[in-house]
JSON list of C-alpha atoms in Angstrom, two decimals:
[
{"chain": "X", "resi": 30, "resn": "UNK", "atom": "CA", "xyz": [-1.72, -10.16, -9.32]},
{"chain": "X", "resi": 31, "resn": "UNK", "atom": "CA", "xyz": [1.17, -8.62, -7.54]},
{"chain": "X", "resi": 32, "resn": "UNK", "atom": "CA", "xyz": [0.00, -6.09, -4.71]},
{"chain": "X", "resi": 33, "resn": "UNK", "atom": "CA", "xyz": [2.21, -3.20, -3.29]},
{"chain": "X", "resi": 34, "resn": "UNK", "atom": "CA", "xyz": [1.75, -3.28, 0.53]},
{"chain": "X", "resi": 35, "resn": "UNK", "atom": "CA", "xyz": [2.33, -0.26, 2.44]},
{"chain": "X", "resi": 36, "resn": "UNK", "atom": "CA", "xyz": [3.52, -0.30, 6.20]},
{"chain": "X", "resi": 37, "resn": "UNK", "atom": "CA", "xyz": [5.05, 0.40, 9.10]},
{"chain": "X", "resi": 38, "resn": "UNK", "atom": "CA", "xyz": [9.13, -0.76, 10.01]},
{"chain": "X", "resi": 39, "resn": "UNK", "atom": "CA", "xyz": [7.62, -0.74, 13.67]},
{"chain": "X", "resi": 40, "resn": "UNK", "atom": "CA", "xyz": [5.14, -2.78, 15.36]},
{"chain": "X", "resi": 41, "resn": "UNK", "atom": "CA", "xyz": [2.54, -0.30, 17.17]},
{"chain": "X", "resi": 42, "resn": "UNK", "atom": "CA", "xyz": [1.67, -0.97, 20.54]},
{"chain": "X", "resi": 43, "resn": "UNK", "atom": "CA", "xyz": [-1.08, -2.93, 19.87]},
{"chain": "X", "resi": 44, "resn": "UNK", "atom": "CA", "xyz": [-0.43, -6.90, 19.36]},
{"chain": "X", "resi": 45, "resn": "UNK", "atom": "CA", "xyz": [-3.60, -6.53, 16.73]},
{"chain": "X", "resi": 46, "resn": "UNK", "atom": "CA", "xyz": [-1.16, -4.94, 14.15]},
{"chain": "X", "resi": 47, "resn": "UNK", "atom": "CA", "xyz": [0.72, -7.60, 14.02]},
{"chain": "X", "resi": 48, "resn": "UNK", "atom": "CA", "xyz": [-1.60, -9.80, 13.76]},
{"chain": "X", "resi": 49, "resn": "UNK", "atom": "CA", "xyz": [-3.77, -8.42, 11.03]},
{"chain": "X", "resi": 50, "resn": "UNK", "atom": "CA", "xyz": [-0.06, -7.97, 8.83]},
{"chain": "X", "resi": 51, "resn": "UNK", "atom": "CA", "xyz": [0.45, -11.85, 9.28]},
{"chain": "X", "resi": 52, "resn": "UNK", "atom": "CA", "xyz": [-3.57, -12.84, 8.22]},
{"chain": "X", "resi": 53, "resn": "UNK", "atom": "CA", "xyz": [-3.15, -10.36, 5.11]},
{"chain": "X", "resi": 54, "resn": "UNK", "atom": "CA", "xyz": [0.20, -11.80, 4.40]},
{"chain": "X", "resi": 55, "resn": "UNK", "atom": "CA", "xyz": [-1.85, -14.98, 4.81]},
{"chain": "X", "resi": 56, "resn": "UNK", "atom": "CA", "xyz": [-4.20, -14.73, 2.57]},
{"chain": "X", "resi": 57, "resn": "UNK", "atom": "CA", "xyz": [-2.46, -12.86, -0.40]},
{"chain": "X", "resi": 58, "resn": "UNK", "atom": "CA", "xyz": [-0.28, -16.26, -0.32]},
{"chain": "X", "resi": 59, "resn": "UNK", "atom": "CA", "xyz": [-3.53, -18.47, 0.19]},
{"chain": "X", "resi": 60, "resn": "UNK", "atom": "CA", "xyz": [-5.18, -15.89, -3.01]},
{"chain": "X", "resi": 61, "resn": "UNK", "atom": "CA", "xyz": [-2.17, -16.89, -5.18]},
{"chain": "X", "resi": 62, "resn": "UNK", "atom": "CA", "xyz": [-1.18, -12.94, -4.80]},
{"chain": "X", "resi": 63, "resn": "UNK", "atom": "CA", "xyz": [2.44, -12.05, -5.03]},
{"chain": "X", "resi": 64, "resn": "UNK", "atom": "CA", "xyz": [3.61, -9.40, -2.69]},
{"chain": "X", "resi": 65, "resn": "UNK", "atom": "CA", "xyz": [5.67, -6.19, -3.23]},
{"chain": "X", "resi": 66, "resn": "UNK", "atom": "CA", "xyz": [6.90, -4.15, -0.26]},
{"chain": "X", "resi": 67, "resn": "UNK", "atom": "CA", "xyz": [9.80, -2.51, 1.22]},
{"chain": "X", "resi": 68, "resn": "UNK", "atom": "CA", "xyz": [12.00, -5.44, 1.22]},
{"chain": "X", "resi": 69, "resn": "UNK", "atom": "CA", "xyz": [12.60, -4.98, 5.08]},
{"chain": "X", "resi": 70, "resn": "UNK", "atom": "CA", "xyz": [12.86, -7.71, 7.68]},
{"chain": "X", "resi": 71, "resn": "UNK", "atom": "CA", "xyz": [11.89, -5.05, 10.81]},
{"chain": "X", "resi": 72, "resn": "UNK", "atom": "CA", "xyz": [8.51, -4.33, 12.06]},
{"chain": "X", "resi": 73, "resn": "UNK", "atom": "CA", "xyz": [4.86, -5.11, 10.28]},
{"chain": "X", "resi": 74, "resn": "UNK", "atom": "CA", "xyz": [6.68, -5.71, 6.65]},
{"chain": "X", "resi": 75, "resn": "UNK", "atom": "CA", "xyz": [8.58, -8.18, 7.67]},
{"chain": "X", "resi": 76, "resn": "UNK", "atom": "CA", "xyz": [5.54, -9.70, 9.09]},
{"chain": "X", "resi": 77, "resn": "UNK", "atom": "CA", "xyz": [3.71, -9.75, 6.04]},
{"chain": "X", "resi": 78, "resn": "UNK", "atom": "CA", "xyz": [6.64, -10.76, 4.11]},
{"chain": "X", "resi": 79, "resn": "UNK", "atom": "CA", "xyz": [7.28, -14.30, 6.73]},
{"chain": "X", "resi": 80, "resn": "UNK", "atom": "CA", "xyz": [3.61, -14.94, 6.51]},
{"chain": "X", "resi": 81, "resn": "UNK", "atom": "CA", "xyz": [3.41, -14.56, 2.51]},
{"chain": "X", "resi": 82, "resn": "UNK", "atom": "CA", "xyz": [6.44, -17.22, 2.22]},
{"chain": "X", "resi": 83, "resn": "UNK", "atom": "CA", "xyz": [5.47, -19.17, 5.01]},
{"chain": "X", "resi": 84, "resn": "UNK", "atom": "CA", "xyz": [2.20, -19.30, 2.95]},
{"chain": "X", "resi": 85, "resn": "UNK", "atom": "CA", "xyz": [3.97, -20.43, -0.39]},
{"chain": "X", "resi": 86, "resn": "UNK", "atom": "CA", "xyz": [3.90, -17.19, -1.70]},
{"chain": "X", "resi": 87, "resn": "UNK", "atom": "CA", "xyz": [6.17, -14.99, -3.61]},
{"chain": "X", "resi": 88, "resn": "UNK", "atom": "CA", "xyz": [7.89, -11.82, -2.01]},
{"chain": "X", "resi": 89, "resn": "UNK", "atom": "CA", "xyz": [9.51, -9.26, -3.90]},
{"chain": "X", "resi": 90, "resn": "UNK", "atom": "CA", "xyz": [11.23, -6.46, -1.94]},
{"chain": "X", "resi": 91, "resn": "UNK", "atom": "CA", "xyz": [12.52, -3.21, -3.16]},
{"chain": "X", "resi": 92, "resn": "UNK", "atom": "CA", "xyz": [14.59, -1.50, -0.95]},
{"chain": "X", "resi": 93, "resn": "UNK", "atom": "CA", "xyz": [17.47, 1.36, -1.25]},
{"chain": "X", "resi": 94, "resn": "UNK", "atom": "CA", "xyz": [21.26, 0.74, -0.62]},
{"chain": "X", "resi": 95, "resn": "UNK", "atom": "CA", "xyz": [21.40, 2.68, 2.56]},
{"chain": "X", "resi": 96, "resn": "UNK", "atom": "CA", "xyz": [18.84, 0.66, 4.11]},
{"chain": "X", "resi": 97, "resn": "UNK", "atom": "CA", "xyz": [20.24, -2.59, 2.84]},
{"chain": "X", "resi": 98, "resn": "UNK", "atom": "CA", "xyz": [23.64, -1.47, 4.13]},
{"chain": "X", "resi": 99, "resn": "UNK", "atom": "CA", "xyz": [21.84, -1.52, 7.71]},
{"chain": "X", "resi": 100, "resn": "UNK", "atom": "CA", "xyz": [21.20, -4.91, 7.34]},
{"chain": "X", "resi": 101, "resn": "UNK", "atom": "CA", "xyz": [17.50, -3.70, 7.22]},
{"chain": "X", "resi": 102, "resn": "UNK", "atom": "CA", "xyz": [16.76, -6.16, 4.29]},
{"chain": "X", "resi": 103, "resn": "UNK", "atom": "CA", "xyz": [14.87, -9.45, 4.44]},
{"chain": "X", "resi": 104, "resn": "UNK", "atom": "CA", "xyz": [16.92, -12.37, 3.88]},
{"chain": "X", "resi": 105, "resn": "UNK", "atom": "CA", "xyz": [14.17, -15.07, 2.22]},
{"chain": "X", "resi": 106, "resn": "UNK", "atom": "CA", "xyz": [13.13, -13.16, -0.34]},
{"chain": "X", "resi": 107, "resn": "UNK", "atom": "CA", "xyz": [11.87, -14.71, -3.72]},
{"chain": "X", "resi": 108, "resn": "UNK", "atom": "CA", "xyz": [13.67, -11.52, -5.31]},
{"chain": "X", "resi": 109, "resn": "UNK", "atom": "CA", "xyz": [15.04, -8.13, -3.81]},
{"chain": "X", "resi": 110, "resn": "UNK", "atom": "CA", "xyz": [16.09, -5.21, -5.79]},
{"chain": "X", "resi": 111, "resn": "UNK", "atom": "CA", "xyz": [18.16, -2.62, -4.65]},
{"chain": "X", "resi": 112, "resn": "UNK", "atom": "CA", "xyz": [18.07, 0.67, -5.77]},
{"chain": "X", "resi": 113, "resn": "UNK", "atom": "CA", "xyz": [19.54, 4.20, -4.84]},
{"chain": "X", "resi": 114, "resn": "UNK", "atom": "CA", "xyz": [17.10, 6.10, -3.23]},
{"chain": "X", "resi": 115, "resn": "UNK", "atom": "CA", "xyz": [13.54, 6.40, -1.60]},
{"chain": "X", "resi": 116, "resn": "UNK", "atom": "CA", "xyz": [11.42, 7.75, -4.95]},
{"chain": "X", "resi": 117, "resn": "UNK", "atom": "CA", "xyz": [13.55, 5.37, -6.86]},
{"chain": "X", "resi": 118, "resn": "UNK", "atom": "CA", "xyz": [12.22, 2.52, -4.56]},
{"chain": "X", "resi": 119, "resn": "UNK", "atom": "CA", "xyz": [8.21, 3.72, -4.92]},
{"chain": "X", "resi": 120, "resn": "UNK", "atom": "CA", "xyz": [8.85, 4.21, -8.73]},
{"chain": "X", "resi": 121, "resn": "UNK", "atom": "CA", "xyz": [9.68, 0.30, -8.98]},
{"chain": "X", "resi": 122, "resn": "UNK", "atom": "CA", "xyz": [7.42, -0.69, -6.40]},
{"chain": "X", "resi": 123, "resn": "UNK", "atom": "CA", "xyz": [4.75, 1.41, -8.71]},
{"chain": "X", "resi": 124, "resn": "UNK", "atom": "CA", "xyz": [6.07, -0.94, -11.65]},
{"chain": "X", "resi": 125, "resn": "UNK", "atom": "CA", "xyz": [5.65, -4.02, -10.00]},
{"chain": "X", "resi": 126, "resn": "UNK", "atom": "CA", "xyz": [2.84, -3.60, -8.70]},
{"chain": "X", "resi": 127, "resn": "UNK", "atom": "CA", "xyz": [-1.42, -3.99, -9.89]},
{"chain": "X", "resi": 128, "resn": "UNK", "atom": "CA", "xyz": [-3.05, -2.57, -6.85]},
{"chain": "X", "resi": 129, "resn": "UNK", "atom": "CA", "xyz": [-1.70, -0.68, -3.39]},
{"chain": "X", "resi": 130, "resn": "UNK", "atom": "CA", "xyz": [-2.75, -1.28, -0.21]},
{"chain": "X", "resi": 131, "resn": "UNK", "atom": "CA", "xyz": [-1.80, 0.35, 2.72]},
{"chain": "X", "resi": 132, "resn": "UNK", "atom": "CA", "xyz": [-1.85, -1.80, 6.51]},
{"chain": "X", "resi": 133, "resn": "UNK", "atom": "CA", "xyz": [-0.89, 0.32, 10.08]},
{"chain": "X", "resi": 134, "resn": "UNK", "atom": "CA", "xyz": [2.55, 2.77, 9.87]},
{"chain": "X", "resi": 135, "resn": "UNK", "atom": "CA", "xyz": [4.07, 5.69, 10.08]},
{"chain": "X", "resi": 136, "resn": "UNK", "atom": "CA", "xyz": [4.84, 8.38, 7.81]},
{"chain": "X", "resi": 137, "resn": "UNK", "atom": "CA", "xyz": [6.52, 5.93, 5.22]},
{"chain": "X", "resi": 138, "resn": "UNK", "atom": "CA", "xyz": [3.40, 4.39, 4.86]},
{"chain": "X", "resi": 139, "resn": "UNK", "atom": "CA", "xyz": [1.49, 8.01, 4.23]},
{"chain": "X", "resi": 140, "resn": "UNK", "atom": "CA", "xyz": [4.06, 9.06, 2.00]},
{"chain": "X", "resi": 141, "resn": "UNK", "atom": "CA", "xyz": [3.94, 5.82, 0.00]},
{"chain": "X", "resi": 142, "resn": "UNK", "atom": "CA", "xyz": [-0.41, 5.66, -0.07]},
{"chain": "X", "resi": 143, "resn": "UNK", "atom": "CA", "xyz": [-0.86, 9.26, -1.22]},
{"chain": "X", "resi": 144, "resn": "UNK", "atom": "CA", "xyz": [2.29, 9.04, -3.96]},
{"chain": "X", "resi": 145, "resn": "UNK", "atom": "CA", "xyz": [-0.06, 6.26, -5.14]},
{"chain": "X", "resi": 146, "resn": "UNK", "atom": "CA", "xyz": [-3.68, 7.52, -4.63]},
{"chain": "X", "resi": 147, "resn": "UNK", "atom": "CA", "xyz": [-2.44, 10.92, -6.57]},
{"chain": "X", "resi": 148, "resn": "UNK", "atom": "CA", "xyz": [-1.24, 8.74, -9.34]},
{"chain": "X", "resi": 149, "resn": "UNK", "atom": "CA", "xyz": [-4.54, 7.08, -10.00]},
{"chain": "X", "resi": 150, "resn": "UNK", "atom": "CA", "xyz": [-6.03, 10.36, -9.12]},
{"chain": "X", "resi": 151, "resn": "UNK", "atom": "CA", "xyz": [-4.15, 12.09, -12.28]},
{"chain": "X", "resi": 152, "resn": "UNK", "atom": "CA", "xyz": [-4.23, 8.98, -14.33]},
{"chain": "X", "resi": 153, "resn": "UNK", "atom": "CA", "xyz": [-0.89, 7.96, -14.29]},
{"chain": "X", "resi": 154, "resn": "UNK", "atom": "CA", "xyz": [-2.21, 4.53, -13.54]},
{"chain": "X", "resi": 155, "resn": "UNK", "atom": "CA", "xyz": [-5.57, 2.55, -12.96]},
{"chain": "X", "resi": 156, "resn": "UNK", "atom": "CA", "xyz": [-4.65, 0.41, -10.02]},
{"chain": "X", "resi": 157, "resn": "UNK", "atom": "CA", "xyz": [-6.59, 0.44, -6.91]},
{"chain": "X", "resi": 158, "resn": "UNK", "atom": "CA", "xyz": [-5.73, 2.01, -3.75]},
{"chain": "X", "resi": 159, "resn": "UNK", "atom": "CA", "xyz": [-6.65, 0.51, -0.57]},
{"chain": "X", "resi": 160, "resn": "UNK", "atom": "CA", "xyz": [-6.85, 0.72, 3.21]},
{"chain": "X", "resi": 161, "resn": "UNK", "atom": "CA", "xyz": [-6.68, -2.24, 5.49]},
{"chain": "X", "resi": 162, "resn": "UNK", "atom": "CA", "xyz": [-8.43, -0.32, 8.39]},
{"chain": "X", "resi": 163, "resn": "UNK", "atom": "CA", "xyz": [-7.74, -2.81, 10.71]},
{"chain": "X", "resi": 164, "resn": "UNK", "atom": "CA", "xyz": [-8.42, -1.60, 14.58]},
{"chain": "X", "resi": 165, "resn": "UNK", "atom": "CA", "xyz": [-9.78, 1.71, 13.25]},
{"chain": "X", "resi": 166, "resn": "UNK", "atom": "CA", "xyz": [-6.21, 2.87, 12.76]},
{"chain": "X", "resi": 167, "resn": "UNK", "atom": "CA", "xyz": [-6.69, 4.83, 10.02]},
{"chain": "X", "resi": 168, "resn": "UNK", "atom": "CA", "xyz": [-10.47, 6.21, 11.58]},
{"chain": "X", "resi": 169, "resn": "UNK", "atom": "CA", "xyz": [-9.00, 9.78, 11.68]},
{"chain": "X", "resi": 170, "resn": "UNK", "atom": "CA", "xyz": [-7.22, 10.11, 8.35]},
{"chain": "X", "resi": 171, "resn": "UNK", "atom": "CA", "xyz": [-10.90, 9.42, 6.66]},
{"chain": "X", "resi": 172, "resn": "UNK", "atom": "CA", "xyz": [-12.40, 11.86, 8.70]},
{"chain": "X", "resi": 173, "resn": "UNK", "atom": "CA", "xyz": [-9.37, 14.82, 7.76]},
{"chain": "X", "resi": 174, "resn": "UNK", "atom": "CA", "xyz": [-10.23, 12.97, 3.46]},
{"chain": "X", "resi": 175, "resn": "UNK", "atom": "CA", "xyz": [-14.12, 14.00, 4.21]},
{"chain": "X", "resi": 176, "resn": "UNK", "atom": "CA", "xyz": [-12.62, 17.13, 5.92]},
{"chain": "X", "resi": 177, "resn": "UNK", "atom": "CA", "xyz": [-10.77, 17.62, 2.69]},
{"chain": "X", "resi": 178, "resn": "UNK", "atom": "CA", "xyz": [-13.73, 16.82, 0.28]},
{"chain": "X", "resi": 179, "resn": "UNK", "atom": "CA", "xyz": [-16.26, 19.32, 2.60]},
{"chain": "X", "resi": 180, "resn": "UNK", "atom": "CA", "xyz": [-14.15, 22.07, 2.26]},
{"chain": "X", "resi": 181, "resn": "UNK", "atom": "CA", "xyz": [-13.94, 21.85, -1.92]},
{"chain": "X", "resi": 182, "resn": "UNK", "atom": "CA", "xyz": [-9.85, 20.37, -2.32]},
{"chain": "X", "resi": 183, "resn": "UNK", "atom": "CA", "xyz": [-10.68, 16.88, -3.42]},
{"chain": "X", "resi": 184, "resn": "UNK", "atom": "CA", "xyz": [-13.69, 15.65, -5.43]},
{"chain": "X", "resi": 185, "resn": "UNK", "atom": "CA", "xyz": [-16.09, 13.20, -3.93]},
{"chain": "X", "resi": 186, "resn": "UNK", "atom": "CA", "xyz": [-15.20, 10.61, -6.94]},
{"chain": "X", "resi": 187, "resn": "UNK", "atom": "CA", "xyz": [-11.43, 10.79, -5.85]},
{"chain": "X", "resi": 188, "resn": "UNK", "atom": "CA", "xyz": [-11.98, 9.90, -2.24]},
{"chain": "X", "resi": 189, "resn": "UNK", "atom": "CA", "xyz": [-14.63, 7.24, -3.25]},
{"chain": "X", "resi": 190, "resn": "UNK", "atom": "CA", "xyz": [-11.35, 5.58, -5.15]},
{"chain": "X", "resi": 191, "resn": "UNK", "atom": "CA", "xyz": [-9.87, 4.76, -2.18]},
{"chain": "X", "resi": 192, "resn": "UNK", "atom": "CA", "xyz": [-10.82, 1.27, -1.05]},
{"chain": "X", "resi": 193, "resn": "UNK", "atom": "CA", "xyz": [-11.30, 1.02, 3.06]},
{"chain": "X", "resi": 194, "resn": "UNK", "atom": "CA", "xyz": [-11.74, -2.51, 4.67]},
{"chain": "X", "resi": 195, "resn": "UNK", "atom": "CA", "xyz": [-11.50, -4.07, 7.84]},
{"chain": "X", "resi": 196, "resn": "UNK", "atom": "CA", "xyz": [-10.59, -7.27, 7.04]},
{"chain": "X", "resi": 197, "resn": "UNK", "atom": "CA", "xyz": [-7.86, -8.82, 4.59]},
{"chain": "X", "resi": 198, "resn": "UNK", "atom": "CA", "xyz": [-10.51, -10.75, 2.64]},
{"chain": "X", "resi": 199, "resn": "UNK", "atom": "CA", "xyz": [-12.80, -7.82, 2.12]},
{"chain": "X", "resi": 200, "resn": "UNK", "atom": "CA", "xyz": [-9.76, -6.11, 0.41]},
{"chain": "X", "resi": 201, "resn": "UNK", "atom": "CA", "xyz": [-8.75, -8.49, -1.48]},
{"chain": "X", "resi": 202, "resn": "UNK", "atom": "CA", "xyz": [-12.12, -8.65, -2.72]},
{"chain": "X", "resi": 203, "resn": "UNK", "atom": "CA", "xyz": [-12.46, -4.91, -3.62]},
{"chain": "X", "resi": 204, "resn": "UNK", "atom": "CA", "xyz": [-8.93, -4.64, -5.44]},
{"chain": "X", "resi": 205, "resn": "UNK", "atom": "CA", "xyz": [-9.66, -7.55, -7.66]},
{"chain": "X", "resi": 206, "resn": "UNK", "atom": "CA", "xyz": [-13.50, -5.50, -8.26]},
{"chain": "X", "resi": 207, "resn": "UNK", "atom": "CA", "xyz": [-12.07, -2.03, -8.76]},
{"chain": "X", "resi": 208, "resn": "UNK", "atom": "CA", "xyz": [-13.33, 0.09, -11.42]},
{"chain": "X", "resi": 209, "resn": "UNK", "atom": "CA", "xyz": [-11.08, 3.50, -11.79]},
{"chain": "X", "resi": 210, "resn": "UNK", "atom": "CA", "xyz": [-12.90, 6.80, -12.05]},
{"chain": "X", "resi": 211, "resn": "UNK", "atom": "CA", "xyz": [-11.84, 8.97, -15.08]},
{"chain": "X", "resi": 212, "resn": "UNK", "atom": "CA", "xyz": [-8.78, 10.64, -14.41]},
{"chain": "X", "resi": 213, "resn": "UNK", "atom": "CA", "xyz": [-8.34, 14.73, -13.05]},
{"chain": "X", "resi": 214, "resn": "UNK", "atom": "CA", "xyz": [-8.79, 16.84, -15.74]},
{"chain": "X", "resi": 215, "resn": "UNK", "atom": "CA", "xyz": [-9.44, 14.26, -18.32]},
{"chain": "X", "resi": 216, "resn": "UNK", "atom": "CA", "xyz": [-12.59, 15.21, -20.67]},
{"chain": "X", "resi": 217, "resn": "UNK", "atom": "CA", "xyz": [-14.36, 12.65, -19.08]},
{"chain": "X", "resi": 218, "resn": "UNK", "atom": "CA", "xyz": [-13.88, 13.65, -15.46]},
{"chain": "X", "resi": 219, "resn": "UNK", "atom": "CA", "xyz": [-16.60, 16.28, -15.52]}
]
């Protein structure tokens, strides 16, 4: 299984983040899971990343030219590919990838989750979408998705999809148990 994680190029203030990124990292290596990220050495993804190959694990990084000309790119990589641009980078990391799951960040990491969660959502693929809602961090984001279902813009089926856990073994336990819904606006969605 190769899992997509989503996260932030920072650290957040609190040390927690960091240390939930290097457990998950952990245990994807310890679960036989290969990882697919950003390909970045900087902030929680490069945490993950250390931890999965410190683990025995396999990293695979995606990450654009621009940001590799930075010298943003992880140098220990089992494989990094470089492409030309941001949707060219989720597109591959969508290819590589059985399952998404999304640890603390920024607006990267929102962008990256709901390009995802919309996919499944439409049917484009099958693969679970998860949240490692370690610290509560993402406590307000599920209260705007109920926000969203109460008020009639996204079916209660569709925000059921997406996987929440506190802890890195829960999640792995729910990707690898994941059952897709029937897509939006398939015949069998009704």
């Amino acid at each position: 299984m190769n899992v997509a994680v989503f996260c932030g190029s920072g650290f957040g203030h609190a040390p927690g983040y960091q240390q939930i990124a290097e457990a998950f990292g952990r245990h994807l290596a310890s679960e036989g899971i290969d990882l697919v990220f950003g390909g970045g050495k900087v902030g929680l993804m490069g945490v993950v990343a250390d931890a999965v190959l410190a683990g025995g694990g396999r990293a695979y990084g995606v990450i654009p030219e621009s940001l590799r000309e930075r010298e943003l790119a992880h140098p220990g990589l089992t494989r990094l590919d470089v492409v030309a641009d941001m949707h060219q980078r989720k597109a591959r990391m969508n290819e590589l990838a059985d399952a998404f799951v999304a640890l603390p960040g920024g607006p990267g990491t929102m962008d990256e989750l709901f390009e995802a969660w919309t996919w499944a959502q439409l049917g484009y693929h099958q693969k679970p979408c998860a949240l490692l809602n370690a610290y509560g961090y993402y406590d307000h984001l599920l209260g705007f998705v109920d926000h969203m279902v109460n008020e009639g813009f996204l079916a209660p089926r569709y925000a059921e999809m997406l996987i929440v856990e506190k802890e890195p073994e829960a999640v792995v336990k729910a990707l690898r148990s994941y059952q897709a819904p029937a897509s939006k606006w398939s015949s069998q969605a009704e």
